[in-house]
Tab-separated table of C-alpha atoms in Angstrom:
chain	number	residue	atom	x	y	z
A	1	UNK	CA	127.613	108.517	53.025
A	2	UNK	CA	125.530	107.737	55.532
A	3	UNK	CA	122.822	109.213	57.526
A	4	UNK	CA	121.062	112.226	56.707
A	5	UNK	CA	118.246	114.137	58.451
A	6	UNK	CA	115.162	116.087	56.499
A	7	UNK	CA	113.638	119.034	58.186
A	8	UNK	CA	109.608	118.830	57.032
A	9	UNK	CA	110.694	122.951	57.161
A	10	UNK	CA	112.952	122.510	54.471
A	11	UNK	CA	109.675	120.893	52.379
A	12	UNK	CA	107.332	123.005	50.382
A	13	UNK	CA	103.846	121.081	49.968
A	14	UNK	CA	101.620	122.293	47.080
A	15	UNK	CA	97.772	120.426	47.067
A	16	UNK	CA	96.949	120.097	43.068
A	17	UNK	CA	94.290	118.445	41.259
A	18	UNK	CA	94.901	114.900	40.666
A	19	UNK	CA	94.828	113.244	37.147
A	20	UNK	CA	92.866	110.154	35.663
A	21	UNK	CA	89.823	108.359	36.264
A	22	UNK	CA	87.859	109.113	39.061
A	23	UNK	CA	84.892	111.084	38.500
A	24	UNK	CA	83.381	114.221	39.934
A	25	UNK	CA	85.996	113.563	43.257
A	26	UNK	CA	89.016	114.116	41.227
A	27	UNK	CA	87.386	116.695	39.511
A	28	UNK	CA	86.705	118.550	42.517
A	29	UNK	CA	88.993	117.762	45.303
A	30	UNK	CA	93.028	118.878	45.234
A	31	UNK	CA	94.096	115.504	46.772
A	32	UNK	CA	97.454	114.840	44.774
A	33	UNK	CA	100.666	116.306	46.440
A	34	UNK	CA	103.280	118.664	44.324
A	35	UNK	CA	106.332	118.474	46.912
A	36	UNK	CA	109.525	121.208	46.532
A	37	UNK	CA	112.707	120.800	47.773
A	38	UNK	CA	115.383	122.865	47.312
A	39	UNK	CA	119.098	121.551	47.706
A	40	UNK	CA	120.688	124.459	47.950
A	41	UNK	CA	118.914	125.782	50.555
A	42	UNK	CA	118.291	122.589	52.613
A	43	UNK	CA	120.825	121.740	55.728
A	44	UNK	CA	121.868	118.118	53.946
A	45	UNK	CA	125.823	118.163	53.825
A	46	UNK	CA	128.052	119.728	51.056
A	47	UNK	CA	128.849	116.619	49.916
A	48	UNK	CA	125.305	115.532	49.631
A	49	UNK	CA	124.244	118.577	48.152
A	50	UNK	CA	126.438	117.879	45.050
A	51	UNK	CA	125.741	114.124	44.838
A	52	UNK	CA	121.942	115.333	44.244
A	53	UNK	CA	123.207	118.089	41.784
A	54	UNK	CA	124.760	115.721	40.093
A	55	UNK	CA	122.480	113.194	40.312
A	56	UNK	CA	120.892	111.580	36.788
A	57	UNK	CA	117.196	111.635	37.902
A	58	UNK	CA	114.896	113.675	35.904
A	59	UNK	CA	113.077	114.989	38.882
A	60	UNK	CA	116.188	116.801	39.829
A	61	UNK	CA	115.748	120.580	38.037
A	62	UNK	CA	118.950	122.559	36.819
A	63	UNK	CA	118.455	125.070	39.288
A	64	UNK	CA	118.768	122.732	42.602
A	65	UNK	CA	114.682	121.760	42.836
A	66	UNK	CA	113.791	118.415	43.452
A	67	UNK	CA	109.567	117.890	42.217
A	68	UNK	CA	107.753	115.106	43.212
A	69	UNK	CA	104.260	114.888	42.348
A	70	UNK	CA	102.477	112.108	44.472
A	71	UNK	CA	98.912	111.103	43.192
A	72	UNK	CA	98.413	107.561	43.919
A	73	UNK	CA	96.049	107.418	46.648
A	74	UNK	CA	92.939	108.953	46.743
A	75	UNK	CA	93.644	110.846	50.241
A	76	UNK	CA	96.120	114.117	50.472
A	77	UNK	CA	97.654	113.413	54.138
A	78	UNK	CA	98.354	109.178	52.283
A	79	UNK	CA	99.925	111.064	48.854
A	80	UNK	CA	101.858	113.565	50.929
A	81	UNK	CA	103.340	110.703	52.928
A	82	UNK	CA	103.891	108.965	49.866
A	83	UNK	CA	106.348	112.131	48.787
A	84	UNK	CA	108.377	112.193	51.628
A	85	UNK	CA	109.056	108.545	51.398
A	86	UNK	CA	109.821	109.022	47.217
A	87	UNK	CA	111.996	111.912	48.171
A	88	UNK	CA	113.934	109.969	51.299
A	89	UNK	CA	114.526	107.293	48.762
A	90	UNK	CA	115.800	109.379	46.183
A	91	UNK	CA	118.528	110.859	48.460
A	92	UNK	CA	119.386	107.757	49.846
A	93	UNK	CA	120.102	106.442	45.899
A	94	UNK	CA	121.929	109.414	45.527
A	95	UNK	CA	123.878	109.120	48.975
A	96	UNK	CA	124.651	105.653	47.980
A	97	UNK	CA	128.476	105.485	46.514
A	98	UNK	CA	128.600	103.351	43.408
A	99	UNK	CA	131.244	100.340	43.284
A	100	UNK	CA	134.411	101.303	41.413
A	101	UNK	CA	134.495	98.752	38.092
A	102	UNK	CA	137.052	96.285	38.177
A	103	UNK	CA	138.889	95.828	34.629
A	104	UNK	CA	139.535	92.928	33.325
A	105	UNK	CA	141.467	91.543	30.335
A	106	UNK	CA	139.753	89.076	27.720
A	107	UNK	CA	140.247	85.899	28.006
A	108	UNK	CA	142.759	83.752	25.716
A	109	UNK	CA	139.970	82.260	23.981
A	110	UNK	CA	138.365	85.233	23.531
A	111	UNK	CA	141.502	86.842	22.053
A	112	UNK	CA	142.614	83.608	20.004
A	113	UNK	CA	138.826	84.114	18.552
A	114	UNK	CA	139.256	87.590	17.633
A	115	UNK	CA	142.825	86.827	15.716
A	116	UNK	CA	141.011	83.951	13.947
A	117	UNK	CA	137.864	86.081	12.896
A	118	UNK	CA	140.273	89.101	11.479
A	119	UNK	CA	142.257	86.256	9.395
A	120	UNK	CA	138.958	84.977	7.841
A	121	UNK	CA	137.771	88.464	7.280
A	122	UNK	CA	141.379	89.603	5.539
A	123	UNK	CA	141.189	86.019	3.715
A	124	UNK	CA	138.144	86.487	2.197
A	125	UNK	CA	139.135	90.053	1.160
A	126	UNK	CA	142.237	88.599	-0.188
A	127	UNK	CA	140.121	86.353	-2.633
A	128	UNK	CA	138.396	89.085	-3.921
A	129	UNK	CA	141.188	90.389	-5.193
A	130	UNK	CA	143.233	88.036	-6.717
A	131	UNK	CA	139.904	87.303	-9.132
A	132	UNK	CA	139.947	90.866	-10.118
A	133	UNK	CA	143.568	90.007	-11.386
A	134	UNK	CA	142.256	87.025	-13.334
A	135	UNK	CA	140.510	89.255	-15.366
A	136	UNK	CA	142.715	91.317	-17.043
């Protein structure tokens, strides 16, 4: 795809309160980072835009929203750096075009194997059978 070009405009940063251990800081500072981006209304290319719609990622909302919530430092300006870089990452996995798979046929040994498993299998049915016939 690729280069593509992020406008910090286009980015909508939210300051929440972190989770886990921590103490009275986490409990009273906002330092992790809820970041917002909106596809659709972001100036990344059409075909980009429907990569990251299409994207598996469960980040990636139905409605075009990409959420990121960066809490692993204990600084805001570190865990809002930390989202941009998660979210330039993301786009570049999703810019990435995947390798079209090769087919390939079994091998003969692999087929010859298959042939000779089915004949035990039928074999061994056909045993069954022929006691049942013994019987009566």
């Amino acid at each position: 795809m690729g280069k593509f070009l992020i406008n910090l405009s286009e980015i909508e940063f939210s300051a929440i309160r972190a989770s886990g251990p921590g103490g009275q800081h986490v409990n009273k500072v906002s330092t992790a980072i809820l970041l917002c981006f909106d596809i659709n209304k972001s100036s990344l290319s059409d075909e980009l835009k429907l990569r990251l719609e299409n994207f598996p990622d469960k980040r990636i909302s139905k409605d075009g929203n990409i959420l990121i919530k960066a809490e692993r430092f204990r600084s805001q300006d570190m865990n809002r750096q930390d989202a941009i870089d998660r979210l330039e990452k993301l786009i570049t996995k999703a810019a990435a075009s995947r390798k079209k798979r090769i087919a390939t046929k079994p091998t003969k040994r692999a087929r010859e194997k298959r042939l000779k498993d089915k004949k035990f299998t039928g074999d061994k049915k056909q045993a069954r059978s022929s006691l049942k016939s013994l019987d009566e």
